[in-house]
Short mmCIF file of C-alpha atoms in Angstrom, two decimals:
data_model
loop_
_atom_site.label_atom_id
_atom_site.label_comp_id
_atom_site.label_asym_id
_atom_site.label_seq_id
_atom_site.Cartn_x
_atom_site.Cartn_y
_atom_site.Cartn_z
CA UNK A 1 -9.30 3.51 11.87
CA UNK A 2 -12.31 2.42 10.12
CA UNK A 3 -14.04 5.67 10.30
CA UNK A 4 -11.07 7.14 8.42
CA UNK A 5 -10.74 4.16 6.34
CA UNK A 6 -14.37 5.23 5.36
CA UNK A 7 -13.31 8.98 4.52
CA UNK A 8 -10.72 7.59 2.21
CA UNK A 9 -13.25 5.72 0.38
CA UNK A 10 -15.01 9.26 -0.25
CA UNK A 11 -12.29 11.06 -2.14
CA UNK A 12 -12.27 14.75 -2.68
CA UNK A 13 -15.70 14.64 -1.19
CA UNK A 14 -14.16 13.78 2.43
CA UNK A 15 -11.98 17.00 2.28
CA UNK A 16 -13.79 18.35 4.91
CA UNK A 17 -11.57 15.85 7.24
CA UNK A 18 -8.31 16.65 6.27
CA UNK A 19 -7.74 18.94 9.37
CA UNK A 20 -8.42 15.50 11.37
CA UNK A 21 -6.76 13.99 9.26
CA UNK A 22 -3.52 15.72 9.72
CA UNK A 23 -3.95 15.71 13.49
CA UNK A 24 -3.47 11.79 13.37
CA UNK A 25 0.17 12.19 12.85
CA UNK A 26 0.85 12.69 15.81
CA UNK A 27 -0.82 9.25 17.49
CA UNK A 28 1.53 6.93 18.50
CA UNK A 29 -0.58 4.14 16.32
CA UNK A 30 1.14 3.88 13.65
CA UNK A 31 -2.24 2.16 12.14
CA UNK A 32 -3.96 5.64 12.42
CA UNK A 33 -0.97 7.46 10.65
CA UNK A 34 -1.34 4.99 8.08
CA UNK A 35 -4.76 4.87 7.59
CA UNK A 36 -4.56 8.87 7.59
CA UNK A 37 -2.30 8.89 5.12
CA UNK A 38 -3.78 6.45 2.42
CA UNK A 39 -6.77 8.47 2.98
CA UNK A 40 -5.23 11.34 1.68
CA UNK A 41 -3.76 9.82 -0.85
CA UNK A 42 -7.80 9.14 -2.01
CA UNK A 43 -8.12 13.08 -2.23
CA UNK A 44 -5.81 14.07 -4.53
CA UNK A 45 -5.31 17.96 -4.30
CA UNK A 46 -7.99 18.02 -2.05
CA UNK A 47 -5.46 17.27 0.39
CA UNK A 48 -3.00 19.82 0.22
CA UNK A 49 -3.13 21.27 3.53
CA UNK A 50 -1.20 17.82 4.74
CA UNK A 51 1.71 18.04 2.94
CA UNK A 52 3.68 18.99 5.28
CA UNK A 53 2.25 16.26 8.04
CA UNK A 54 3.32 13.95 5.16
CA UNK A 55 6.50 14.96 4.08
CA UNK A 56 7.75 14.35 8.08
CA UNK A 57 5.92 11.00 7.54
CA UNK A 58 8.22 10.06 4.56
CA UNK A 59 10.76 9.86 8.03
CA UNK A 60 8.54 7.99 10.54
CA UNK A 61 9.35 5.11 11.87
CA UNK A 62 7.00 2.98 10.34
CA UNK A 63 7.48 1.67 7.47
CA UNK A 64 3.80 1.35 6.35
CA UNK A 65 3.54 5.00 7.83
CA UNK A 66 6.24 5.94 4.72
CA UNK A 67 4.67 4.04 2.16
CA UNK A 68 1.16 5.10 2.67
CA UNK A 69 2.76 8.53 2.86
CA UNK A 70 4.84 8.32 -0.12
CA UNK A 71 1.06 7.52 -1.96
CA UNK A 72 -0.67 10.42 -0.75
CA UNK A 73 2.34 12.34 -1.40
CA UNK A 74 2.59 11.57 -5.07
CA UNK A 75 -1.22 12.00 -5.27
CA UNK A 76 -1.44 15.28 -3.60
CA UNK A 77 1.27 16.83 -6.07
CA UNK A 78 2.39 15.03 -8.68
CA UNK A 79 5.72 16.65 -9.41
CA UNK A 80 6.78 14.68 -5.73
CA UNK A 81 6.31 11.64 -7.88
CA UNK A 82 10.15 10.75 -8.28
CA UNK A 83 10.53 11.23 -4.53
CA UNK A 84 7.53 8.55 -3.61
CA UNK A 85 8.93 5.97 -6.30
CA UNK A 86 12.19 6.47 -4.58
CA UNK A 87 11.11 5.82 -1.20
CA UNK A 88 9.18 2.95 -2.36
CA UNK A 89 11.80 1.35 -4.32
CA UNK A 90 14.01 1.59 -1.90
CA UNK A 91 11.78 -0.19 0.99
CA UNK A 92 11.23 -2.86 -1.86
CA UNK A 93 14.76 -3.44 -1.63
CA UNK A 94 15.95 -2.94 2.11
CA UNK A 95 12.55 -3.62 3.83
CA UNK A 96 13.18 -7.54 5.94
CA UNK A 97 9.48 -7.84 6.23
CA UNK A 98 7.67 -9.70 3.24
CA UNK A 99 4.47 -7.89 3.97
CA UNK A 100 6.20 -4.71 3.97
CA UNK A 101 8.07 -5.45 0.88
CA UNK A 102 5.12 -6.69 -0.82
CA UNK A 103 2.96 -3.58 0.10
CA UNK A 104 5.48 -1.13 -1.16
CA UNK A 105 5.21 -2.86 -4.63
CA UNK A 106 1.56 -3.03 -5.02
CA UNK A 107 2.18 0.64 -3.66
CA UNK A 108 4.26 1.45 -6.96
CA UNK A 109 2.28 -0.98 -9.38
CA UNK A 110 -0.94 1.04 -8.37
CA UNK A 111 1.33 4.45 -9.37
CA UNK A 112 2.14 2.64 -12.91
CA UNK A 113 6.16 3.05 -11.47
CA UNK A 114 6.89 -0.67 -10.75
CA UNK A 115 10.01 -1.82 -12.77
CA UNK A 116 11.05 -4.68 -14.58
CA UNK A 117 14.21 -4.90 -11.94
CA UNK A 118 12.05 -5.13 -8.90
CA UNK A 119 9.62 -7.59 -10.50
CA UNK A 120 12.09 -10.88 -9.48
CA UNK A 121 11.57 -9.78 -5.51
CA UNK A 122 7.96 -9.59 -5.90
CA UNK A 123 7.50 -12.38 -7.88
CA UNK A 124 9.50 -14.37 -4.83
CA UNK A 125 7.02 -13.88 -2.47
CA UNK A 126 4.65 -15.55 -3.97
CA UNK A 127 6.31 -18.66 -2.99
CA UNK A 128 6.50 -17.22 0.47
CA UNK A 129 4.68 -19.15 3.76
CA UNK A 130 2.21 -15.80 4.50
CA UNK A 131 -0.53 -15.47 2.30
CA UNK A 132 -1.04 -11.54 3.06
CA UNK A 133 2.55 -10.92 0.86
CA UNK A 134 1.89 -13.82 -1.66
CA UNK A 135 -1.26 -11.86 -2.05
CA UNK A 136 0.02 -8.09 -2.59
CA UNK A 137 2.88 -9.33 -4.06
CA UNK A 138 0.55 -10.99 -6.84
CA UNK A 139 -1.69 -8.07 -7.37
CA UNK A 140 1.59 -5.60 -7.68
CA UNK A 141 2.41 -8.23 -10.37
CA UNK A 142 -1.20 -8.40 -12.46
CA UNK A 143 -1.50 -5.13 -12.27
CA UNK A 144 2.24 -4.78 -14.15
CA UNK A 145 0.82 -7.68 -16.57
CA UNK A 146 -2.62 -8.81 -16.23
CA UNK A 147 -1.86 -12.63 -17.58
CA UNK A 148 0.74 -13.28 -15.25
CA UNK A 149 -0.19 -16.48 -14.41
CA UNK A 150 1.54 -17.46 -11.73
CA UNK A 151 0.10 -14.37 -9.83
CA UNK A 152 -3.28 -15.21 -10.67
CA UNK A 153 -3.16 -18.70 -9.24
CA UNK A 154 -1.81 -16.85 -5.66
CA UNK A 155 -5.07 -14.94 -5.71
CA UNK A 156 -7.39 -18.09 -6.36
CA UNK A 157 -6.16 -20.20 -4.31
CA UNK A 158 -7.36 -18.43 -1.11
CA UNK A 159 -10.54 -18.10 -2.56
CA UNK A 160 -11.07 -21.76 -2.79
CA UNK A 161 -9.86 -22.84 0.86
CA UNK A 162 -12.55 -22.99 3.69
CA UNK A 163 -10.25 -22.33 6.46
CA UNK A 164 -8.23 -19.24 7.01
CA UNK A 165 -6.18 -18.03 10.13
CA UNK A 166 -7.47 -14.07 9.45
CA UNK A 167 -10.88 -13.79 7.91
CA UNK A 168 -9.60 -11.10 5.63
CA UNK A 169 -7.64 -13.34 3.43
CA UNK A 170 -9.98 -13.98 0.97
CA UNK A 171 -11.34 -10.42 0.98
CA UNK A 172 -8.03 -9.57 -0.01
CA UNK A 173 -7.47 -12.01 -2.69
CA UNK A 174 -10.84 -10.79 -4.38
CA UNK A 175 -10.22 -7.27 -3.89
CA UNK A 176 -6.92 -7.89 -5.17
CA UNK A 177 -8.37 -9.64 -8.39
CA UNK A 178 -10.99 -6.92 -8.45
CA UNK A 179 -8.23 -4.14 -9.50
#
């Protein structure tokens, strides 16, 4: 997954890959899918050829499968916009998981689509145990208004512990600050 983590980072340039790309929908790791997906999503029309791989995705059984799906979607064509918010607002709303929940806001805060209704679940998580929801859930909410700051505190504080149980958490909180 870092290779294609790597192509996503490329854009339009990586179109080349988007015929491997689509073949990763059909790996059972639902990592790959994902990380197929939000590499798409990094091409914009570049990545047309998928579509269809991602519309079937909007149905997998993952749910980070269907939100990084519902991205690439809306940035492949934009007129599927309305059905990515959709999707997205509704796994804000049903998804059980925190992380999942949080993801699919920062999801729709990165599309400029996340509403004032859905900003009292977000903001909810930052209270959470987990830091990897506090943390999306806080950038979904700075990047909806930038001096939210109870958001901003979320993303510091990781930043100024020593000790984390996954090494990414700061990395996170900084590249969440970053955007």
């Amino acid at each position: 997954t870092h290779a294609i983590r790597i192509l996503g980072h490329c854009g339009p340039a990586a179109s080349t890959a988007v015929p491997a790309l689509k073949r990763c929908f059909t790996d059972k790791s639902a990592q790959l899918r994902s990380a197929a997906a939000y590499a798409l999503a990094t091409m914009g029309t570049a990545g047309e050829a998928a579509l269809p791989e991602l519309e079937a995705a909007l149905q997998d059984v993952a749910p980070d499968v269907r939100i990084a799906a519902a991205l690439a979607l809306q940035s492949i064509s934009p007129a599927r916009r309305p059905e990515a918010r959709a999707l997205l607002t509704l796994e804000i709303r049903a998804q059980q998981n925190p992380g999942l929940r949080a993801l699919a806001g920062n999801t729709l805060a990165k599309m400029g689509e996340l509403t004032p209704d859905l900003v009292p679940g977000l903001r909810a998580l930052l209270n959470g145990p987990n830091d990897y929801p506090r943390i999306m859930a806080a950038g979904a909410l700075l990047r909806v208004d930038p001096n939210d700051a109870e958001a901003l505190a979320c993303l510091v504080q990781p930043l100024r512990n020593d000790v984390h149980l996954y090494a990414s958490v700061p990395e996170t909180a900084a590249n969440a600050l970053a955007a």
